[in-house]
PDB file of C-alpha atoms and ligand atoms in Angstrom:
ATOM      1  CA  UNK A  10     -21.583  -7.652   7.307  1.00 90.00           C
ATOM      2  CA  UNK A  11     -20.966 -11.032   6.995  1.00 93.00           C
ATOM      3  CA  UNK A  12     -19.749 -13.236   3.772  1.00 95.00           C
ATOM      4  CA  UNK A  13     -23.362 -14.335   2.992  1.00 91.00           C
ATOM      5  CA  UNK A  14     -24.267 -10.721   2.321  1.00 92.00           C
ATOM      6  CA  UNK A  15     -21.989 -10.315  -0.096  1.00 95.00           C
ATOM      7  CA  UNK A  16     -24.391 -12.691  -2.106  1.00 96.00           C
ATOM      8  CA  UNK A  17     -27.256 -10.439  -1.545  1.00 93.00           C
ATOM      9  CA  UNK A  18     -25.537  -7.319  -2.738  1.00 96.00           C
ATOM     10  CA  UNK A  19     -24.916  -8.475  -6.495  1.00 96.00           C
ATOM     11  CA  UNK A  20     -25.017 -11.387  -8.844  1.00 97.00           C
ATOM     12  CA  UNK A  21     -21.555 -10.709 -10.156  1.00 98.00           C
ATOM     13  CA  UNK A  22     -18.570  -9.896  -8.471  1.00 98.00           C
ATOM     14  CA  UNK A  23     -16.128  -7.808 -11.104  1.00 98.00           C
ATOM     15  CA  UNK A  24     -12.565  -9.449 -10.040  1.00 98.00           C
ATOM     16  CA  UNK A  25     -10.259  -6.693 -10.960  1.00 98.00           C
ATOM     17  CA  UNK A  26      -6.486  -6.108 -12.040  1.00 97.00           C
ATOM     18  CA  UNK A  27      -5.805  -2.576 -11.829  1.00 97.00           C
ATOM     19  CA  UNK A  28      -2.253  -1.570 -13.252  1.00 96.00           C
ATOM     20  CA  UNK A  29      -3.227   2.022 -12.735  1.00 96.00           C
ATOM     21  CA  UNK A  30      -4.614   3.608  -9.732  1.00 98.00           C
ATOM     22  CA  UNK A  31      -5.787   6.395 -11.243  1.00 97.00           C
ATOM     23  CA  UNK A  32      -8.312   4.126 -12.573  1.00 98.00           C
ATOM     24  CA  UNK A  33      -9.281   3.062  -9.767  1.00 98.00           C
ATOM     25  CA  UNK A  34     -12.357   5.506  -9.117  1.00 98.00           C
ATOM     26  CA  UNK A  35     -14.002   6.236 -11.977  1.00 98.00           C
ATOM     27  CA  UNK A  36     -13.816   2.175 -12.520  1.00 98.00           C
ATOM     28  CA  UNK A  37     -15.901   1.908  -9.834  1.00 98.00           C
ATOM     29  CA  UNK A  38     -18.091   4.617  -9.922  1.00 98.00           C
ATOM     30  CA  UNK A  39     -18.683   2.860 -13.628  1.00 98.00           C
ATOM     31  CA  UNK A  40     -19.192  -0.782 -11.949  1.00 98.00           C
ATOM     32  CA  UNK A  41     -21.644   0.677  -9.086  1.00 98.00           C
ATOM     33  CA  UNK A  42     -23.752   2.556 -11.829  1.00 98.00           C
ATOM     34  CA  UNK A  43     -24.521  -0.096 -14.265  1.00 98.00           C
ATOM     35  CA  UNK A  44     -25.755  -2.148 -10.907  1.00 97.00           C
ATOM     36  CA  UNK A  45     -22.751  -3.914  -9.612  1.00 98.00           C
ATOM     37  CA  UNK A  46     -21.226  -3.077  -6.370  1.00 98.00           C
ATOM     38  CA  UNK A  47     -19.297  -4.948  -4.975  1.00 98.00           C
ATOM     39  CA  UNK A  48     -15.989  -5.035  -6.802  1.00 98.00           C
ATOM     40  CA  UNK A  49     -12.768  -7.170  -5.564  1.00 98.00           C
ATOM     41  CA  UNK A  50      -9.467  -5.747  -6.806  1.00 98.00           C
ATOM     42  CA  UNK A  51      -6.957  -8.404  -6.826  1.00 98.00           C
ATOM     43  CA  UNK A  52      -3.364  -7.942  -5.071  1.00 98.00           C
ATOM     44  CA  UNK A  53      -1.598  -9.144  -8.430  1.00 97.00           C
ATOM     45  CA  UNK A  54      -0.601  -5.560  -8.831  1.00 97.00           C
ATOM     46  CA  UNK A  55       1.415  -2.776  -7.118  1.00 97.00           C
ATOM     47  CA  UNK A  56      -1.622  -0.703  -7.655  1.00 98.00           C
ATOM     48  CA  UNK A  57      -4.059  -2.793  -6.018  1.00 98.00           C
ATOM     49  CA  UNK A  58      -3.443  -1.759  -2.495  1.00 98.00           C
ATOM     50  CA  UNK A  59      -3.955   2.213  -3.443  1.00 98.00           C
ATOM     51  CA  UNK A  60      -6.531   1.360  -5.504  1.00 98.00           C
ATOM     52  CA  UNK A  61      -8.774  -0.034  -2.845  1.00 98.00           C
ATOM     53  CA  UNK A  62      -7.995   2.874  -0.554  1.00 98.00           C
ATOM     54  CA  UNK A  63      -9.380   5.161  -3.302  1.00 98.00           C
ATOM     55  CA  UNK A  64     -12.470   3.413  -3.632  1.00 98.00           C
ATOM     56  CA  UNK A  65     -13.062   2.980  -0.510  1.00 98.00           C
ATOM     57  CA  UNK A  66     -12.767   6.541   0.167  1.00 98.00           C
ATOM     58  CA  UNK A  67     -14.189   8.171  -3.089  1.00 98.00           C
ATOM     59  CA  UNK A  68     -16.646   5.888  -3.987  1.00 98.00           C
ATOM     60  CA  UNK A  69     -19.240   5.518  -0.814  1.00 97.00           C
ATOM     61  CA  UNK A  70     -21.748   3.191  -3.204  1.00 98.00           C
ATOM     62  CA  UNK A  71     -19.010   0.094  -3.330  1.00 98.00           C
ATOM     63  CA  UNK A  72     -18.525  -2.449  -1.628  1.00 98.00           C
ATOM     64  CA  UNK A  73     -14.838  -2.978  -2.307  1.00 98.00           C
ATOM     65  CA  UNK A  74     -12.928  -5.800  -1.217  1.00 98.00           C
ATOM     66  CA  UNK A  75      -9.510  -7.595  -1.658  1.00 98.00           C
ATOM     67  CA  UNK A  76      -8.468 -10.806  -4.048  1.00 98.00           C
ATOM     68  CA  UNK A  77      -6.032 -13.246  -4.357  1.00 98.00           C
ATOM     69  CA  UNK A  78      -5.489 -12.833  -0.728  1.00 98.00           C
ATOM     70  CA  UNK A  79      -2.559 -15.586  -0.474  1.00 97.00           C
ATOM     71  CA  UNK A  80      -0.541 -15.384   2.879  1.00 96.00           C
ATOM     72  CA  UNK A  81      -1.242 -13.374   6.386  1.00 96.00           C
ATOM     73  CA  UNK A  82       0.318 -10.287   5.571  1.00 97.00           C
ATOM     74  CA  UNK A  83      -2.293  -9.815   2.281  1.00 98.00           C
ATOM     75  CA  UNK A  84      -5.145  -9.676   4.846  1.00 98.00           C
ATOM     76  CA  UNK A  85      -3.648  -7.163   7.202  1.00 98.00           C
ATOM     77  CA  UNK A  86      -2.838  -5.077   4.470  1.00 98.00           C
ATOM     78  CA  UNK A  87      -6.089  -5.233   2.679  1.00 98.00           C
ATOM     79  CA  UNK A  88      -7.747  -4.272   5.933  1.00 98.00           C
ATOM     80  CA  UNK A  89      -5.280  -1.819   6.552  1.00 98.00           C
ATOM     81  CA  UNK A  90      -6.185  -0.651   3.328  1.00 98.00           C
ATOM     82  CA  UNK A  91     -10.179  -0.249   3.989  1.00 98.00           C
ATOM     83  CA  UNK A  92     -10.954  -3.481   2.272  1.00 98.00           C
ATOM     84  CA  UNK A  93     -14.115  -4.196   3.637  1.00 98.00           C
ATOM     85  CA  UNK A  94     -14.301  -8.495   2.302  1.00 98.00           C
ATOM     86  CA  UNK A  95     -11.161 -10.434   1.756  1.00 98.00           C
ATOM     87  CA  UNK A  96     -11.488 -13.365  -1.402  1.00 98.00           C
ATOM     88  CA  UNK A  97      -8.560 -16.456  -1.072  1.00 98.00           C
ATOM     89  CA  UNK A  98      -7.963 -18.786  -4.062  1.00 97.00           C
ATOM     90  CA  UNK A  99      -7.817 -21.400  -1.507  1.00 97.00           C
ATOM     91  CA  UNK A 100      -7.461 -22.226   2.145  1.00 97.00           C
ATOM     92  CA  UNK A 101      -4.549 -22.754   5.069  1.00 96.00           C
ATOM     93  CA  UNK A 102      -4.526 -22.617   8.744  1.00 96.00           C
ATOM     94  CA  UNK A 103      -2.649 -19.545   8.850  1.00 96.00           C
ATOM     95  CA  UNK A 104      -4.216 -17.809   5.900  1.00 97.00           C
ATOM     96  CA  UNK A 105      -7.645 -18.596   7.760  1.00 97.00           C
ATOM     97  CA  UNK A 106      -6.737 -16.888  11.021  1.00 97.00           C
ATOM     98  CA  UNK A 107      -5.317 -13.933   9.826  1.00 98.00           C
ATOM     99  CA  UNK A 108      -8.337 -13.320   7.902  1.00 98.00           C
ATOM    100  CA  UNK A 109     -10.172 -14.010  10.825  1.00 97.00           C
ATOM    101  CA  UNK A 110      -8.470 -11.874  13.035  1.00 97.00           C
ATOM    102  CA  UNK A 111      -9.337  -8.795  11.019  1.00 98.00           C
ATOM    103  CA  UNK A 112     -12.829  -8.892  11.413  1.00 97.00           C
ATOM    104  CA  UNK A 113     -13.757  -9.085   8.075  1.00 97.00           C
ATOM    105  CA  UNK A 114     -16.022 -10.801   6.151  1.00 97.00           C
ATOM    106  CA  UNK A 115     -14.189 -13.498   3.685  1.00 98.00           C
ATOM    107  CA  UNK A 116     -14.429 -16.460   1.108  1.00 98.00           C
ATOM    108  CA  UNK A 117     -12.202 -18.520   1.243  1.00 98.00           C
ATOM    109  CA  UNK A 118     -11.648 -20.620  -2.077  1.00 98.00           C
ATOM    110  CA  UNK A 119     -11.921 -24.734  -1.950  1.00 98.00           C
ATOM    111  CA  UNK A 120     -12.552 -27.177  -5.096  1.00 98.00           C
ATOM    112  CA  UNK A 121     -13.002 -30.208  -3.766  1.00 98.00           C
ATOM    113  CA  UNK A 122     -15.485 -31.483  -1.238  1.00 98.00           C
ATOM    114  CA  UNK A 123     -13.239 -32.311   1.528  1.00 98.00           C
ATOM    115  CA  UNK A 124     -12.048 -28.460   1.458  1.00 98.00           C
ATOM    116  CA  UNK A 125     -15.617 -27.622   1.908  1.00 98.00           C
ATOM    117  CA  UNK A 126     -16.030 -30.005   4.704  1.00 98.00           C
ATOM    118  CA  UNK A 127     -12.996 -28.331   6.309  1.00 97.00           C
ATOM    119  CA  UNK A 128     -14.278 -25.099   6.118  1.00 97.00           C
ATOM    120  CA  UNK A 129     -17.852 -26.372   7.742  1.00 97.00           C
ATOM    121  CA  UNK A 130     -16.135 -27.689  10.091  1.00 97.00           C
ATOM    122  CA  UNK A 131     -15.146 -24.159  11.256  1.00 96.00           C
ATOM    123  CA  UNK A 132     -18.519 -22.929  11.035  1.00 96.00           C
ATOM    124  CA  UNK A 133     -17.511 -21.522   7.139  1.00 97.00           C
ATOM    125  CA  UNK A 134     -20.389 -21.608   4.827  1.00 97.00           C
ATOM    126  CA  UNK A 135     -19.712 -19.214   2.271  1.00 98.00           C
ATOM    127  CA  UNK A 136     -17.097 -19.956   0.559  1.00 98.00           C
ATOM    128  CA  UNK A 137     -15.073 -19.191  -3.038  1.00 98.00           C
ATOM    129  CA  UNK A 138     -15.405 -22.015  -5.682  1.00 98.00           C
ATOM    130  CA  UNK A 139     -11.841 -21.679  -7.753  1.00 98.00           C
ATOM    131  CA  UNK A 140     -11.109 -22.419 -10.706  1.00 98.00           C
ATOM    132  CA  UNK A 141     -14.671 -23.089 -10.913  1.00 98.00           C
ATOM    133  CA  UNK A 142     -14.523 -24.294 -14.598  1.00 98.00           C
ATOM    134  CA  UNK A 143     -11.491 -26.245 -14.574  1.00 98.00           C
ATOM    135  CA  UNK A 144     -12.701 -27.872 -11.272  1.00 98.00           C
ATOM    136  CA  UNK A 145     -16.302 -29.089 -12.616  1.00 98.00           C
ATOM    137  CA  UNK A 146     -18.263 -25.963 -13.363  1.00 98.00           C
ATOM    138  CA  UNK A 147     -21.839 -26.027 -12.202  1.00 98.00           C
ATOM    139  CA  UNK A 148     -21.903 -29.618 -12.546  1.00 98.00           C
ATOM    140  CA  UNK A 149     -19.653 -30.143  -9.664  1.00 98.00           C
ATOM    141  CA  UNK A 150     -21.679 -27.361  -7.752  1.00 98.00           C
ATOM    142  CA  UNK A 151     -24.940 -28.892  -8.642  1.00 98.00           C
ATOM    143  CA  UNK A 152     -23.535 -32.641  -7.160  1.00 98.00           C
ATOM    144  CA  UNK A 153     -22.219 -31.112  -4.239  1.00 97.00           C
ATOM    145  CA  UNK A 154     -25.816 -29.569  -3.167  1.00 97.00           C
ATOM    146  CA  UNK A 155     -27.031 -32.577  -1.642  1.00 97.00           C
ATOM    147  CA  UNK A 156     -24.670 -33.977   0.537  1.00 97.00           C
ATOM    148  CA  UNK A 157     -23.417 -30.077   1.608  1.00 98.00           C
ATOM    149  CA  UNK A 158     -26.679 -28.409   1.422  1.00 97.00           C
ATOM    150  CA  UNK A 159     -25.738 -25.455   4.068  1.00 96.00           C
ATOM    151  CA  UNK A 160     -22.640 -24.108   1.922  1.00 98.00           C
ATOM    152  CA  UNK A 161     -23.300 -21.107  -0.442  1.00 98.00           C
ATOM    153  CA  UNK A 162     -20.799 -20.602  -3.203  1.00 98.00           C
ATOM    154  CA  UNK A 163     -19.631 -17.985  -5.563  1.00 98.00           C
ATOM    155  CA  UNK A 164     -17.933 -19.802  -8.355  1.00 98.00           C
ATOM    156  CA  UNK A 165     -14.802 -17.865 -10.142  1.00 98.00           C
ATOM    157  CA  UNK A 166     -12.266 -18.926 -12.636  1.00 98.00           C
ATOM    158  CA  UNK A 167     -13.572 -19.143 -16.671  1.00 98.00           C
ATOM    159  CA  UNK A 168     -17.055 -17.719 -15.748  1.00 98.00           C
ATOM    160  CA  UNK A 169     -18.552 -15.641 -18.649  1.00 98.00           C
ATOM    161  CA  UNK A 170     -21.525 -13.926 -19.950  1.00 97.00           C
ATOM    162  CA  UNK A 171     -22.026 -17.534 -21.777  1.00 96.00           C
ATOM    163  CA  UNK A 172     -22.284 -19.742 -18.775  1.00 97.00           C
ATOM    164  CA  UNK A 173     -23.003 -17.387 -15.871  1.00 97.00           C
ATOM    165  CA  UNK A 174     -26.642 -18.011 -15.390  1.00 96.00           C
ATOM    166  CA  UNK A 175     -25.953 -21.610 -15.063  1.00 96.00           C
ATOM    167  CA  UNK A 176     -24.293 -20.876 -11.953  1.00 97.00           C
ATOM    168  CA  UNK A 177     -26.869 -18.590 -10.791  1.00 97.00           C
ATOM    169  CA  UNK A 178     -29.611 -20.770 -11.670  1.00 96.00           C
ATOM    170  CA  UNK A 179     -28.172 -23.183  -8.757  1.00 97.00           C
ATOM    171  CA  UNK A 180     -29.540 -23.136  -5.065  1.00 96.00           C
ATOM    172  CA  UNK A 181     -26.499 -23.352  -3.861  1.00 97.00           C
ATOM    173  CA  UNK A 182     -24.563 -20.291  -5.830  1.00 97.00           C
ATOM    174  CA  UNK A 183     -24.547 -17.459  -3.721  1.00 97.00           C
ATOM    175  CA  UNK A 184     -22.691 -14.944  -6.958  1.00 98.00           C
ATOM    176  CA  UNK A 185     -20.328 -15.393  -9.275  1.00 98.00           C
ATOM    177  CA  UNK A 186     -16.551 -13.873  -9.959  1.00 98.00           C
ATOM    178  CA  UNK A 187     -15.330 -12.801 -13.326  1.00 98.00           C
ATOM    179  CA  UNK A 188     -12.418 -10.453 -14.910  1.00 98.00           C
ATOM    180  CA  UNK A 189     -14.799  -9.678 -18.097  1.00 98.00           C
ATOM    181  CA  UNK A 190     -16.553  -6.988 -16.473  1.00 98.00           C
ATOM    182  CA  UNK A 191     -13.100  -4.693 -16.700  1.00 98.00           C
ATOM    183  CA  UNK A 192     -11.123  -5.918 -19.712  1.00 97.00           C
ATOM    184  CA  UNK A 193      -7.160  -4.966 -19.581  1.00 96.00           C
ATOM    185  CA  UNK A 194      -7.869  -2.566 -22.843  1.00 97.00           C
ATOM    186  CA  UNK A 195     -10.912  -0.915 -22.099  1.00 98.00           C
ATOM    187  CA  UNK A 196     -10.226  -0.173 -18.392  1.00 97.00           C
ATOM    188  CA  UNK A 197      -6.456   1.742 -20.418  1.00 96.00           C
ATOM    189  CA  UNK A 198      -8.607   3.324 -22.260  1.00 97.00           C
ATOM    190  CA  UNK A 199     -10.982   4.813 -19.904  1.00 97.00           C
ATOM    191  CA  UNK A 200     -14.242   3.771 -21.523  1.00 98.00           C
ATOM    192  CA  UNK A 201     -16.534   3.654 -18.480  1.00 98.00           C
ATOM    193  CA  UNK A 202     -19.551   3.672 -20.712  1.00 98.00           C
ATOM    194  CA  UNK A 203     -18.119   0.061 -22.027  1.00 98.00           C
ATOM    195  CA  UNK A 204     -18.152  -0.817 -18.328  1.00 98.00           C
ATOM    196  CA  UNK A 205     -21.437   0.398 -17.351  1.00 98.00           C
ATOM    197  CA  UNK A 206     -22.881  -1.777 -20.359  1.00 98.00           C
ATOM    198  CA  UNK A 207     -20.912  -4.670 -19.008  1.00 98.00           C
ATOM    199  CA  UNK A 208     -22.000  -4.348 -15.222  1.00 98.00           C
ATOM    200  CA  UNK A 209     -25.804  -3.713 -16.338  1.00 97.00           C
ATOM    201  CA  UNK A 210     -25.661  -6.596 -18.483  1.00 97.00           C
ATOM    202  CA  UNK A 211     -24.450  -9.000 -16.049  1.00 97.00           C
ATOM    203  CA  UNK A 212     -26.449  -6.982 -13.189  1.00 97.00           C
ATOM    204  CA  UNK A 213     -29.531  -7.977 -15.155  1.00 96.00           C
ATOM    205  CA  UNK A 214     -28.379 -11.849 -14.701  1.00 94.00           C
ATOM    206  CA  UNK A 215     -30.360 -12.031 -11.482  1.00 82.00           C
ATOM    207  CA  UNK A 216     -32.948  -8.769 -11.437  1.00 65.00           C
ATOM    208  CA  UNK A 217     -33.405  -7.233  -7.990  1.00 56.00           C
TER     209      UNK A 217
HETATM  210  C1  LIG B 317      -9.107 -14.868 -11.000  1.00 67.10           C
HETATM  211  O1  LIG B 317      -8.645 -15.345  -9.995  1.00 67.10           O
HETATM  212  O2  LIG B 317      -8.459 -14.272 -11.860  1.00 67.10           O
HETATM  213  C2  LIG B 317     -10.559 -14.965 -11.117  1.00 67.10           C
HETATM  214  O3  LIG B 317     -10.915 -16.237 -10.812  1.00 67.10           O
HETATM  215  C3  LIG B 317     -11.079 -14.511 -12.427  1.00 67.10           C
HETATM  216  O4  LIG B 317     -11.001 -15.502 -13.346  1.00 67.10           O
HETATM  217  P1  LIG B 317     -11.457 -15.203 -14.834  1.00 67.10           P
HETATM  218  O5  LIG B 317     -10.415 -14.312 -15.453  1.00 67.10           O
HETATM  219  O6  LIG B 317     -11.503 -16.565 -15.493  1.00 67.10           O
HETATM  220  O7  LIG B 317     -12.803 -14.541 -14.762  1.00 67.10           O
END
């Protein structure tokens, strides 16, 4: 797999912070049902780690990846951990060649166009677009599609049911990011139906 087919899998990417890893699974079997596979469980908890290892071993349907990769030893780790995509909120040297070095697929996060052009320059096309809101929204995207036309986007940061199809509407946006799909409360509470409505609703975004 490579980044791009991340985009192909799913018009949404549920970004994920999991304070429990017991939740881990039926979270995800809850995402993949209402249409959304690919999930990306951020490393902003102690539970993260274990809670990609679960999916990736209980739930065969996902696609789960790692987020707010931030420094060399995230990557390993996630791919230690049977992440199968790594997600950055932005871009170094070193942060780019440990992700590169584990072989997996990755998207990196820029917001400005000479990030983009630095990632190009590395043969990068797909590539995270944080905070997306704060740094233009689809606006920005939509100006950036001429003079980068070969870079494919998923936009994350203040994306919501409200504005998502804006994004999606644009050549350029590959998928877009978003916590909404597992609020704090109803992920406690272990309302997978409230998820499933969620990820159908935002599956339905961009039908199949
Ligand atoms: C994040 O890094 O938390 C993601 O960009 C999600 O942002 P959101 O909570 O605004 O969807």
């Amino acid at each position: 797999m490579i980044a791009e087919d991340l985009f192909d899998l799913a018009p949404v990417i549920p970004v994920v912070v999991l304070d429990d890893a017991g939740a881990a699974v039926p979270m995800a079997r809850a995402l993949v049902e209402g249409g959304l596979p690919v999930i990306e469980v951020t490393l902003r908890t102690p539970a993260a780690l274990e809670a990609i290892e679960r999916i990736a071993a209980e739930v065969p349907d996902a696609v789960v990846g790692a987020g707010t990769v931030a420094g060399a030893e995230d990557a390993e780790r996630s791919a230690a951990a049977g992440a199968r995509f790594l997600v950055s909120p932005g871009r170094t040297p070193r942060l780019q060649a440990a992700m590169v070095a584990t072989g997996l697929p990755f998207l990196p996060g820029v917001a400005t166009a000479s990030e983009a052009m630095a990632l190009l320059e590395d043969g990068i096309t797909a590539m995270k677009f944080f905070p997306a809101e704060a740094s233009g929204g689809a606006a920005f995207l939509k100006a950036l599609a001429g003079p980068l036309p070969r870079i494919r986007f998923c936009p994350t940061g203040g994306v919501t049911p409200g504005n998502a199809a804006d994004y999606l509407a644009l050549g350029n946006v590959g998928c877009v990011g978003g916590s909404w799909l597992t609020p704090a409360n109803v992920v406690r509470a272990g309302d997978w139906d409230r998820i499933r409505k969620l990820a159908s609703e935002a599956a339905a975004l961009r039908p199949a």
